[in-house]
CSV table of C-alpha atoms and ligand atoms in Angstrom, one decimal:
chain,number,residue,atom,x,y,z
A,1,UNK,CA,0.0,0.0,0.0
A,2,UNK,CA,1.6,3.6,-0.8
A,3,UNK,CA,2.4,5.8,1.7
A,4,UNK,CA,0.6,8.9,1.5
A,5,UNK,CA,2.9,11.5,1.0
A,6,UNK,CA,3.2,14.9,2.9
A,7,UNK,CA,3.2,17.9,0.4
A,8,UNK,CA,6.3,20.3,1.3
A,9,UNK,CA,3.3,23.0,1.3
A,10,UNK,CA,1.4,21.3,4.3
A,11,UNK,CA,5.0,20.8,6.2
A,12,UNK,CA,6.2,22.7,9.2
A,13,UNK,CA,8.4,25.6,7.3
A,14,UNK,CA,11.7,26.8,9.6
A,15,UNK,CA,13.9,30.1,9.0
A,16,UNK,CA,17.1,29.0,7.8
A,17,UNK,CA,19.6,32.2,7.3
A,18,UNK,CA,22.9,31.4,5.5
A,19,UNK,CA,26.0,33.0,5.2
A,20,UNK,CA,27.0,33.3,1.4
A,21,UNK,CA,30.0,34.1,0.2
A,22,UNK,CA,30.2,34.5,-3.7
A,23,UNK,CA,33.5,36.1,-4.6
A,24,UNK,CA,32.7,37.3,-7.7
A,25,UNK,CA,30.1,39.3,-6.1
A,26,UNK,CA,30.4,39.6,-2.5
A,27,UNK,CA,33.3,41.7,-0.9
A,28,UNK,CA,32.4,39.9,2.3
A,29,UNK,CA,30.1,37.8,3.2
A,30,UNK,CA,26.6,38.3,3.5
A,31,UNK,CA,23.4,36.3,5.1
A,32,UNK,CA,20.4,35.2,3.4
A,33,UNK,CA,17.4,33.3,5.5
A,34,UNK,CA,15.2,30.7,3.0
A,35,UNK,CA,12.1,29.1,4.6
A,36,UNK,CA,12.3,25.6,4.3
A,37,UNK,CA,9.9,22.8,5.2
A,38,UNK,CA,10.9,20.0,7.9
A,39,UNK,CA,10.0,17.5,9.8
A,40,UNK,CA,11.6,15.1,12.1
A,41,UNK,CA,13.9,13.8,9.9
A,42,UNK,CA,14.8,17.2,8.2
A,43,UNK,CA,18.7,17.3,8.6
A,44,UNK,CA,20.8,20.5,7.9
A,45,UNK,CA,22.4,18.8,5.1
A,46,UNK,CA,18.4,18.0,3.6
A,47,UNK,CA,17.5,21.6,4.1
A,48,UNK,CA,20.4,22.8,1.9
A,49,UNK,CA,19.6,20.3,-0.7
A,50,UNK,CA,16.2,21.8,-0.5
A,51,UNK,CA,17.1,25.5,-1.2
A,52,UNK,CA,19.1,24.4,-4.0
A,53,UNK,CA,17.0,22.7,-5.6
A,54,UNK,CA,14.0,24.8,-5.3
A,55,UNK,CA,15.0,28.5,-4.6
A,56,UNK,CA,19.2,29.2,-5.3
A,57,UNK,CA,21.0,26.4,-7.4
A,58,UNK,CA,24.1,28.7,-7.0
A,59,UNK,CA,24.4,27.7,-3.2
A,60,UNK,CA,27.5,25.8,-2.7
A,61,UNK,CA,28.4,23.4,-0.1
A,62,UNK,CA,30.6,19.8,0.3
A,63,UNK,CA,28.7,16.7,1.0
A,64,UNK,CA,29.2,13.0,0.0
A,65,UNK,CA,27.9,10.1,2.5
A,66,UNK,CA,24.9,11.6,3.9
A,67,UNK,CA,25.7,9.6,7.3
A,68,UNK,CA,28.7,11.0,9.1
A,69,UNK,CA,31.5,8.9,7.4
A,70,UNK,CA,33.1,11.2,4.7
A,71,UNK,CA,33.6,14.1,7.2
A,72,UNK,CA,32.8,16.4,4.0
A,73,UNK,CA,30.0,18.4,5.2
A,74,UNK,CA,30.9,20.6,8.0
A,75,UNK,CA,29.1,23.7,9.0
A,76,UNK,CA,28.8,26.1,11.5
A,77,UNK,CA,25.5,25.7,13.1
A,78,UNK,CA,24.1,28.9,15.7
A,79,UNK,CA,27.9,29.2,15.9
A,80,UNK,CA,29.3,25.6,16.5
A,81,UNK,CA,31.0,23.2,13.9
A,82,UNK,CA,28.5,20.6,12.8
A,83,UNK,CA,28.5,17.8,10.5
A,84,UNK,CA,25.1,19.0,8.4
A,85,UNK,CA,24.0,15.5,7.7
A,86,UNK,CA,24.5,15.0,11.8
A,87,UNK,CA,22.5,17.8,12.6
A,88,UNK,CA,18.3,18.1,12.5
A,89,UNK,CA,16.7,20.9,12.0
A,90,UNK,CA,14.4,20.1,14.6
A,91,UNK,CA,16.6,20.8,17.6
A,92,UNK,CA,16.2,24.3,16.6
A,93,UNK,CA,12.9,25.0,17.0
A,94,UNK,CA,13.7,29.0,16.8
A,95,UNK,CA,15.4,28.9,13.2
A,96,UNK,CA,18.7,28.7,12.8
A,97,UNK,CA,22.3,30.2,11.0
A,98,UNK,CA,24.5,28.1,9.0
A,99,UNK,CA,27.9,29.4,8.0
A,100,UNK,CA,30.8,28.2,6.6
A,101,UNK,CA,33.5,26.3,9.1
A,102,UNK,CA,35.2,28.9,11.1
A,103,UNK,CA,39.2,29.4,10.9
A,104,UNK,CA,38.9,28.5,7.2
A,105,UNK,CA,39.6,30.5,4.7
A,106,UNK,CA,35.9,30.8,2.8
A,107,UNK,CA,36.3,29.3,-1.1
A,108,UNK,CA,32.2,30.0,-1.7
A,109,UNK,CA,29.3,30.1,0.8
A,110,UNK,CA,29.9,27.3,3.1
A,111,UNK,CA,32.9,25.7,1.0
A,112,UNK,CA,36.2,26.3,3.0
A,113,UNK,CA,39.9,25.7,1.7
A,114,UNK,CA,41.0,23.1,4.2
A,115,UNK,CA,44.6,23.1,2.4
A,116,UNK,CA,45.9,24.2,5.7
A,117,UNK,CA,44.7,20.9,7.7
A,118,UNK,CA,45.8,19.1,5.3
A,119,UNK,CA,49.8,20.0,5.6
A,120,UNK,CA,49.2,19.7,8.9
A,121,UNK,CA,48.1,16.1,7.8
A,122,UNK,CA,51.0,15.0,5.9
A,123,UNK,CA,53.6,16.7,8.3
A,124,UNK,CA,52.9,14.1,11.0
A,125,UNK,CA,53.1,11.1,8.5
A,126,UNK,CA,50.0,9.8,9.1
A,127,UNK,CA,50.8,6.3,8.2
A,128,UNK,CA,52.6,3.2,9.9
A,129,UNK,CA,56.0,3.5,9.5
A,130,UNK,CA,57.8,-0.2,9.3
A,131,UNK,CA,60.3,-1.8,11.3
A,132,UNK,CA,63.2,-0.6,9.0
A,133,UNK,CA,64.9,-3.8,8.5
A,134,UNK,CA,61.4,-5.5,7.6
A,135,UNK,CA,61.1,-2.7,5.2
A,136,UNK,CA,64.3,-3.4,3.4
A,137,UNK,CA,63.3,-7.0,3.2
A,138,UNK,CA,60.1,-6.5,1.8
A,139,UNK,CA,61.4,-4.5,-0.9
A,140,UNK,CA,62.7,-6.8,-4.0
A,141,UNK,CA,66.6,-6.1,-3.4
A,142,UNK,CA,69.2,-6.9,-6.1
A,143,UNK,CA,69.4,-10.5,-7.2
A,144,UNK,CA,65.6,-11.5,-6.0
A,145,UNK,CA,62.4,-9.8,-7.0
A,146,UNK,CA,60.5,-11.9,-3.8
A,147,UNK,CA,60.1,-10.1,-0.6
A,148,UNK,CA,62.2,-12.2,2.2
A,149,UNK,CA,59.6,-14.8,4.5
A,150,UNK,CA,60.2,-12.6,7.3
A,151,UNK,CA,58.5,-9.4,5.4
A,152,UNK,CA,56.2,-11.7,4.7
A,153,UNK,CA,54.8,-12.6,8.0
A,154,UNK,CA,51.9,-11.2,9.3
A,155,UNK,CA,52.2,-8.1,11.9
A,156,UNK,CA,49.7,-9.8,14.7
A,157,UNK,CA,48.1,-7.3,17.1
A,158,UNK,CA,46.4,-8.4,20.3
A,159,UNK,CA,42.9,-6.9,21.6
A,160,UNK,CA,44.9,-4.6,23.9
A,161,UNK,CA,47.1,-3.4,21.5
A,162,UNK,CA,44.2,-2.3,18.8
A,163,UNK,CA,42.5,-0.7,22.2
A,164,UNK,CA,45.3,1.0,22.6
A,165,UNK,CA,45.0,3.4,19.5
A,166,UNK,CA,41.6,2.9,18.4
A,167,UNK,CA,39.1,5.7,19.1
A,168,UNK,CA,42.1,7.8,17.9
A,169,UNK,CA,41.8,5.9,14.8
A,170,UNK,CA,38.5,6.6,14.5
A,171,UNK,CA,38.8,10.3,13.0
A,172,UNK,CA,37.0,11.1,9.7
A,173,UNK,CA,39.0,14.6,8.5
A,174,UNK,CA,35.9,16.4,9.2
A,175,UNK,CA,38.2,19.8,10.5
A,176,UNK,CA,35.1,20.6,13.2
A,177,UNK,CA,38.0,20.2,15.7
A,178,UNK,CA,39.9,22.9,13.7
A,179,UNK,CA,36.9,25.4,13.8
A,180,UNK,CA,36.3,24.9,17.4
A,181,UNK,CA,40.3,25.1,18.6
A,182,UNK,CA,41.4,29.0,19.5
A,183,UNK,CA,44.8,28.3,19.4
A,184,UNK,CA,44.6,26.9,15.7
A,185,UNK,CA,42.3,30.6,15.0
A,186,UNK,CA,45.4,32.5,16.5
A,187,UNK,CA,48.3,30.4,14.5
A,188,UNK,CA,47.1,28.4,11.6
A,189,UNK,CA,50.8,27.1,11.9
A,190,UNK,CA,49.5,24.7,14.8
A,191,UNK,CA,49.0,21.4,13.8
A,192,UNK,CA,45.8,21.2,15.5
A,193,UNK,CA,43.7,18.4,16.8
A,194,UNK,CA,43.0,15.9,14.2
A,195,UNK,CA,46.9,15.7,12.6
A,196,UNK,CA,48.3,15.2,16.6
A,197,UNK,CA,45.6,12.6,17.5
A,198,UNK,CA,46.7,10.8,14.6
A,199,UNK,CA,50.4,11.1,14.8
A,200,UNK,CA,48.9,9.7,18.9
A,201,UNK,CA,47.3,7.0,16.9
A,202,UNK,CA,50.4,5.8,14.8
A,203,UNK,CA,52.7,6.4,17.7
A,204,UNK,CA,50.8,4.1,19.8
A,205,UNK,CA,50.6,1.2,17.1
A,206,UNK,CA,52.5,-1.6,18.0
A,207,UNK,CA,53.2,-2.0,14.4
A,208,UNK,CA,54.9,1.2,13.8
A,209,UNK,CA,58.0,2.5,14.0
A,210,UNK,CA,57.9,5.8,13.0
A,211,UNK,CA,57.7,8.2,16.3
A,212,UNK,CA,61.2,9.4,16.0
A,213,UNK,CA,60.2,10.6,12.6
A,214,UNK,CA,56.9,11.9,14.2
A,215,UNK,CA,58.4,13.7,17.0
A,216,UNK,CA,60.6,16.5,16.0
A,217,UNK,CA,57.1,18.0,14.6
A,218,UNK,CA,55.3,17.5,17.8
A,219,UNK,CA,57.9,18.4,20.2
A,220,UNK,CA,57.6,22.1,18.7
A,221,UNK,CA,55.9,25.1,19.6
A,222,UNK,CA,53.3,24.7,17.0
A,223,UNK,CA,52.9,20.9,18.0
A,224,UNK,CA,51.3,20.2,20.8
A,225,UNK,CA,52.8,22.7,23.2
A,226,UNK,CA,50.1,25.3,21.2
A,227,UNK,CA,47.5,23.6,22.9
A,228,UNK,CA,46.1,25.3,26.3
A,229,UNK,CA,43.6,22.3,26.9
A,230,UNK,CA,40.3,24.1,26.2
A,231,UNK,CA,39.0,20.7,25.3
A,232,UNK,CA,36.0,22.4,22.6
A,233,UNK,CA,37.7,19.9,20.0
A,234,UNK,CA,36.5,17.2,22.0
A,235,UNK,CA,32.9,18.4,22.3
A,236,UNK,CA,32.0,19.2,18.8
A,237,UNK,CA,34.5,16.1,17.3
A,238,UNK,CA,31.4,13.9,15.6
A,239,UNK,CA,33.3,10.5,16.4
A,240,UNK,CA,34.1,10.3,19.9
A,241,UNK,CA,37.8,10.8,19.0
A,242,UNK,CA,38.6,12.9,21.9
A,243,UNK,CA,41.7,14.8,20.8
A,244,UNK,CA,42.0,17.2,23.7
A,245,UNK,CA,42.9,13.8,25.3
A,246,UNK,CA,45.3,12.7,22.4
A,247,UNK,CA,47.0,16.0,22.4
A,248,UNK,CA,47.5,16.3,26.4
A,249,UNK,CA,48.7,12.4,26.2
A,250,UNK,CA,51.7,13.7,23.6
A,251,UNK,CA,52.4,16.7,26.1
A,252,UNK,CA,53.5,14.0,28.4
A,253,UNK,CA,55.0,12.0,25.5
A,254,UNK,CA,57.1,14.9,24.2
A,255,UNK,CA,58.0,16.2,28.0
A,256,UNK,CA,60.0,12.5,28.4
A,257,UNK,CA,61.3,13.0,24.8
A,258,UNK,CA,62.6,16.1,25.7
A,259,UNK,CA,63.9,14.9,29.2
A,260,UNK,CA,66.0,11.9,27.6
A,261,UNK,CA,67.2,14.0,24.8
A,262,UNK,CA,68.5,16.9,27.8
A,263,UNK,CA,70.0,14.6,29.9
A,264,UNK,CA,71.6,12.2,27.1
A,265,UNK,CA,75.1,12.4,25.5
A,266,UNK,CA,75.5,15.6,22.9
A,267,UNK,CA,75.9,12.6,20.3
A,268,UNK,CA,72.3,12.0,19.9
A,269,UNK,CA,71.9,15.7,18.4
A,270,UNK,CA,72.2,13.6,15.4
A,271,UNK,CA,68.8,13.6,13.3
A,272,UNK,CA,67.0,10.8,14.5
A,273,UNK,CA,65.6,10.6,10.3
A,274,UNK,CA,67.9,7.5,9.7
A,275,UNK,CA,67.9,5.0,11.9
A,276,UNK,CA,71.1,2.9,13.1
A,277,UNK,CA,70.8,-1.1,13.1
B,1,UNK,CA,55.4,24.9,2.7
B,2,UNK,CA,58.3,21.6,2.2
B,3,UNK,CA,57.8,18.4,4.0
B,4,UNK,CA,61.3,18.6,5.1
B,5,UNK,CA,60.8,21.5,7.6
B,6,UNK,CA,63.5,22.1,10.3
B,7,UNK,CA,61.4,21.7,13.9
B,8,UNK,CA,63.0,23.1,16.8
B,9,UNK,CA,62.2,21.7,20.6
B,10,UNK,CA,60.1,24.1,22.5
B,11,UNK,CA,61.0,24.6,25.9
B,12,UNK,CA,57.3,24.3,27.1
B,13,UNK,CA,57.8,21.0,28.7
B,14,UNK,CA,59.5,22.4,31.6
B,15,UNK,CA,56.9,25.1,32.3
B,16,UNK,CA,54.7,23.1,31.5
B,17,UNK,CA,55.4,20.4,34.1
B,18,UNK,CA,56.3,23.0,36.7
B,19,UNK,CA,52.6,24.6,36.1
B,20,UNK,CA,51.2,20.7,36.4
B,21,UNK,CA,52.8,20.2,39.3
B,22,UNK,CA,51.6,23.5,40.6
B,23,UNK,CA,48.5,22.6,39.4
B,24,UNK,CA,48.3,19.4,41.7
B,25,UNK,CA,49.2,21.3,44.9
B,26,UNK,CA,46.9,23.9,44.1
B,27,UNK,CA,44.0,22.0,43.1
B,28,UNK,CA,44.5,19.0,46.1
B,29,UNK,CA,47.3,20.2,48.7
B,30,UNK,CA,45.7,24.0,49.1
B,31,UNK,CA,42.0,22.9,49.8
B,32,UNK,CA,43.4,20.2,52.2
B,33,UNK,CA,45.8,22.3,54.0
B,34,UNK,CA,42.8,25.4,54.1
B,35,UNK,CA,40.2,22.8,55.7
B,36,UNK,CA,42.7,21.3,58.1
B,37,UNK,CA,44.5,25.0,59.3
B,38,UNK,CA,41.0,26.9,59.4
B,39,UNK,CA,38.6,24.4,60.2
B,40,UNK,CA,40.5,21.7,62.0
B,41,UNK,CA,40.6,23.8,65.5
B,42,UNK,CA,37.1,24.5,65.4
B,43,UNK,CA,36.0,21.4,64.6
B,44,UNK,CA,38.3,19.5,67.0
B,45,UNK,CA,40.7,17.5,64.9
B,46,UNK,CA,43.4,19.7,66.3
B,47,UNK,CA,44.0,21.6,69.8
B,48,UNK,CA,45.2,25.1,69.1
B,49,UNK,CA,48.4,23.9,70.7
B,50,UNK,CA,49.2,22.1,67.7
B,51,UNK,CA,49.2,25.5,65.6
B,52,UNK,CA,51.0,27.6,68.3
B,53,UNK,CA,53.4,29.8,67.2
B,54,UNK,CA,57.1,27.9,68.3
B,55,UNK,CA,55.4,24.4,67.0
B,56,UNK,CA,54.6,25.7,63.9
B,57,UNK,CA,58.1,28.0,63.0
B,58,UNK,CA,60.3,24.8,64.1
B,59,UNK,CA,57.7,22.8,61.5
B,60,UNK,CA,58.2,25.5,59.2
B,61,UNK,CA,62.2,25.7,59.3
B,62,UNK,CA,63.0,22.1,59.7
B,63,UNK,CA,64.3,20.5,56.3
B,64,UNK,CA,60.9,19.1,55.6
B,65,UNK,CA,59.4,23.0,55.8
B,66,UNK,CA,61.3,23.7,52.5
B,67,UNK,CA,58.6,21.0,50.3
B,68,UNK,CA,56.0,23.1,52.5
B,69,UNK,CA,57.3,26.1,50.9
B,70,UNK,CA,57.8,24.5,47.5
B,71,UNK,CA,54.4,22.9,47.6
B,72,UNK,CA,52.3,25.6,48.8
B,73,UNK,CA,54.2,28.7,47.0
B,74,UNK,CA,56.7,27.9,44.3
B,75,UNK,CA,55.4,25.5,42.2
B,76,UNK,CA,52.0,27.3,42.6
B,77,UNK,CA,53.4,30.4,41.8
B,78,UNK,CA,54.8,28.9,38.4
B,79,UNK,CA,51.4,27.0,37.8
B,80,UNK,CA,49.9,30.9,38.2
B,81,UNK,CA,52.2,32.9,36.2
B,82,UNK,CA,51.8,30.0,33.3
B,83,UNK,CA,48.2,30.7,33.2
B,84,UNK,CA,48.8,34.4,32.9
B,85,UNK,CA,51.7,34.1,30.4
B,86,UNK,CA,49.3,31.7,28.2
B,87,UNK,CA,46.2,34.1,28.9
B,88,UNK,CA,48.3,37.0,27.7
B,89,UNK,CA,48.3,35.4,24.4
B,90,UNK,CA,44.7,34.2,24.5
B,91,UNK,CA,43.4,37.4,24.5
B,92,UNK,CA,46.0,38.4,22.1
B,93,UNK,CA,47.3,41.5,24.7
B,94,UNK,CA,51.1,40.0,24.8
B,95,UNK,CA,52.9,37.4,23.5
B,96,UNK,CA,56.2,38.6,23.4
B,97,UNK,CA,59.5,37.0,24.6
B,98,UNK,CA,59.5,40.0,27.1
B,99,UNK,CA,56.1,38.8,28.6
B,100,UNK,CA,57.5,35.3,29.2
B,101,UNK,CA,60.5,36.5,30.6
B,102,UNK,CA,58.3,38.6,32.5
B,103,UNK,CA,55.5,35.7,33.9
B,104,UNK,CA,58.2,33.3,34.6
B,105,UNK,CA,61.1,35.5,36.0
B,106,UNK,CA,58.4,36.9,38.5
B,107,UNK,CA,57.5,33.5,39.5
B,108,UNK,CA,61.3,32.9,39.9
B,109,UNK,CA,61.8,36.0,41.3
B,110,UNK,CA,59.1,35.3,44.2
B,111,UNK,CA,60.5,31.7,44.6
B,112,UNK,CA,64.2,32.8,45.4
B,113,UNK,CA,62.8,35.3,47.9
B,114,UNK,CA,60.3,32.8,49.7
B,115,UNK,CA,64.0,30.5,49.9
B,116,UNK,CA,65.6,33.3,50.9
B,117,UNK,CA,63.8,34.0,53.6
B,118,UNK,CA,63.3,30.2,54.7
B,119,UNK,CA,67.1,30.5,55.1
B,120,UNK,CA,67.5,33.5,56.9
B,121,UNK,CA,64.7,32.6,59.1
B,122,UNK,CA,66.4,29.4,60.1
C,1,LIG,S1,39.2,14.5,15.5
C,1,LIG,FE1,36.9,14.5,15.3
C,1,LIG,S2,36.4,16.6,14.9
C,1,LIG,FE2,38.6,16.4,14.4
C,1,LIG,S3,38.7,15.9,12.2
C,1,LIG,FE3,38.7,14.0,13.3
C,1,LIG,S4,36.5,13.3,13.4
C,1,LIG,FE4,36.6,15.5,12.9
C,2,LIG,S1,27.9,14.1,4.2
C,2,LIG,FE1,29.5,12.7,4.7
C,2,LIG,S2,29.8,13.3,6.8
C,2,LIG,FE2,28.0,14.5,6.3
């Protein structure tokens, strides 16, 4: 039997003001408000859809999964970083403001340029970093194109070792934890939440190698010594990653880095890049 | 911006774990100390005796006086000045070398008198 279907016209209609940014256009930016139906299912992600489709098909926002897993979507909702698709319009009974994510440079309307985040990304080495002597042998080397048996075995992790780095792991690039950290709003050169949970993440793998490479980056002024623990990251991060956490753990990690490194022998000034075996 | 960027060690760590260890005497040691010196003769877990005048200066200057004083003023006056230094620069009215020199030489300053006068007192 069909549903019957509940006309836009007969819905609830909601004030939804936007901040657009077209830069052929617009020096700065500038709000327009849309009324857009909703009901209980009406997520800020839908109502955007909604105005462009049927009143401004020159809005322009980011959106992919439509269920909090591509991290694309992020807004500023009444002022806080939301994912849009995460987000209902019904929680704001009173209308509400969408912008685009703060401490981004704006591209157009709520699109930001996120190039920033992702240097920050890349500068941690966001990957696992093998044992290097595994890592030679799993290369073909002269003579043999077959990786050696020992490359070849399987890097076995217990429960407690995935617990150990997991909900750090769990981080989807969304940046809310950029738009919500002051320190990153003062000096973009910070490498923010997301980038030092993950170098957390990949220095607490017991299949990586790489913290020494990690480190120096961390160890800085814009690693996580930028961070005065205000712990909004934490609240608006969509995935439970807690980086306030991650970031305050590395304090500690980069205070006994720093205490071994002051109280070894001057040899060790040495980069630690290439490793001796 | 190159991936092969030149990072140099801050020098945070040891503020930093003076303020945390401030931050532990201030937040526990203080309220404990407060409750037990202000309430603990009214309420009978001490006779004023206890907090008489000699007891409390031979406490005071014996060896063990000096984590007193490190406990209840130095480290909390690093912890303090931290705050202020890293304040300063929240709300973007100084963040100078000159204002850290300033936070944290006050704190040192303030820490060498409270020692000096735990030795002279002795
Ligand atoms: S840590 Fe959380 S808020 Fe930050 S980018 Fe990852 S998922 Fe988003
Ligand atoms: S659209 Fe993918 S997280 Fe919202």
């Amino acid at each position: 039997m069909k549903q019957p279907e509940t006309k836009p016209s007969d819905m609830q209609h909601l004030s939804v003001a936007i901040q657009r940014y077209r830069p052929e256009q617009d020096d700065t930016p500038v709000w327009q408000s849309y009324q857009v139906p909703y009901d209980d299912s009406t997520s800020v992600l839908d109502a955007l859809h909604w105005i462009k489709e049927h009143q401004d098909s020159s809005l322009t926002y980011r959106w992919s999964c439509r269920m909090a897993i591509c991290g694309s979507c992020g807004v500023m909702v009444d002022g806080t970083p939301k994912l849009g698709c995460k987000t209902f319009l019904r929680d704001y009974p009173q209308g509400l403001k969408v912008a685009a994510l703060a401490n981004f440079p704006i591209e157009k309307d709520l699109v930001v340029d996120m190039s920033r985040f992702l240097q920050h990304l890349t500068t941690i080495k966001p990957y696992l970093i093998g044992e290097p002597s595994l890592v030679q042998a799993g290369s073909a080397s002269a003579g043999s194109d077959q990786p050696s048996s020992a490359a070849l075995q399987p890097q076995l992790q217990s429960p407690e070792q995935v617990k150990r780095y997991q909900q750090f792991a769990n981080c989807i690039n969304c940046g809310l934890c950029y738009s919500a950290c002051p320190q990153f709003g003062l000096n973009p050169e910070f490498l923010g939440p997301a980038a030092i949970a993950l170098a957390h993440r990949y220095n607490l793998d017991s299949r990586d190698q790489g913290k020494a490479e990690r480190q120096p980056a961390l160890n800085s002024k814009d690693g996580v010594w930028s961070c005065t623990f205000v712990g909004f990251c934490s609240t608006v991060c969509p995935k439970g990653v807690d980086p306030a956490a991650a970031i305050n753990q590395g304090k500690i990690v980069s205070t006994m880095d720093g205490v071994i490194q002051w109280f070894s022998p001057k040899q060790l000034d040495a980069t630690p890049q290439e490793p001796t075996s | 911006m190159s991936l092969t960027k030149r990072f140099q060690r801050s020098d945070e760590p040891i503020w930093w774990s003076l303020f945390s260890a401030g931050g532990v005497c201030v937040a526990m040691l203080i309220p404990a100390l407060i409750v037990l010196l202000v309430f603990g003769p009214s309420l009978g877990l001490l006779s004023p005796d206890t907090l008489s005048y000699q007891r409390i200066s031979t406490l005071l200057y014996h060896p063990l006086g000096l984590m007193f004083i490190g406990a209840v003023i130095i480290l909390p006056l690093f912890h303090a000045m931290h705050r202020i230094h890293h304040g300063l620069h929240d709300l973007q009215w100084a963040h100078s070398a000159l204002a850290k020199w300033l936070c944290y030489g006050s704190a040192l300053l303030l820490s060498f008198l409270a020692l000096s006068l735990w030795l002279l007192g002795r």
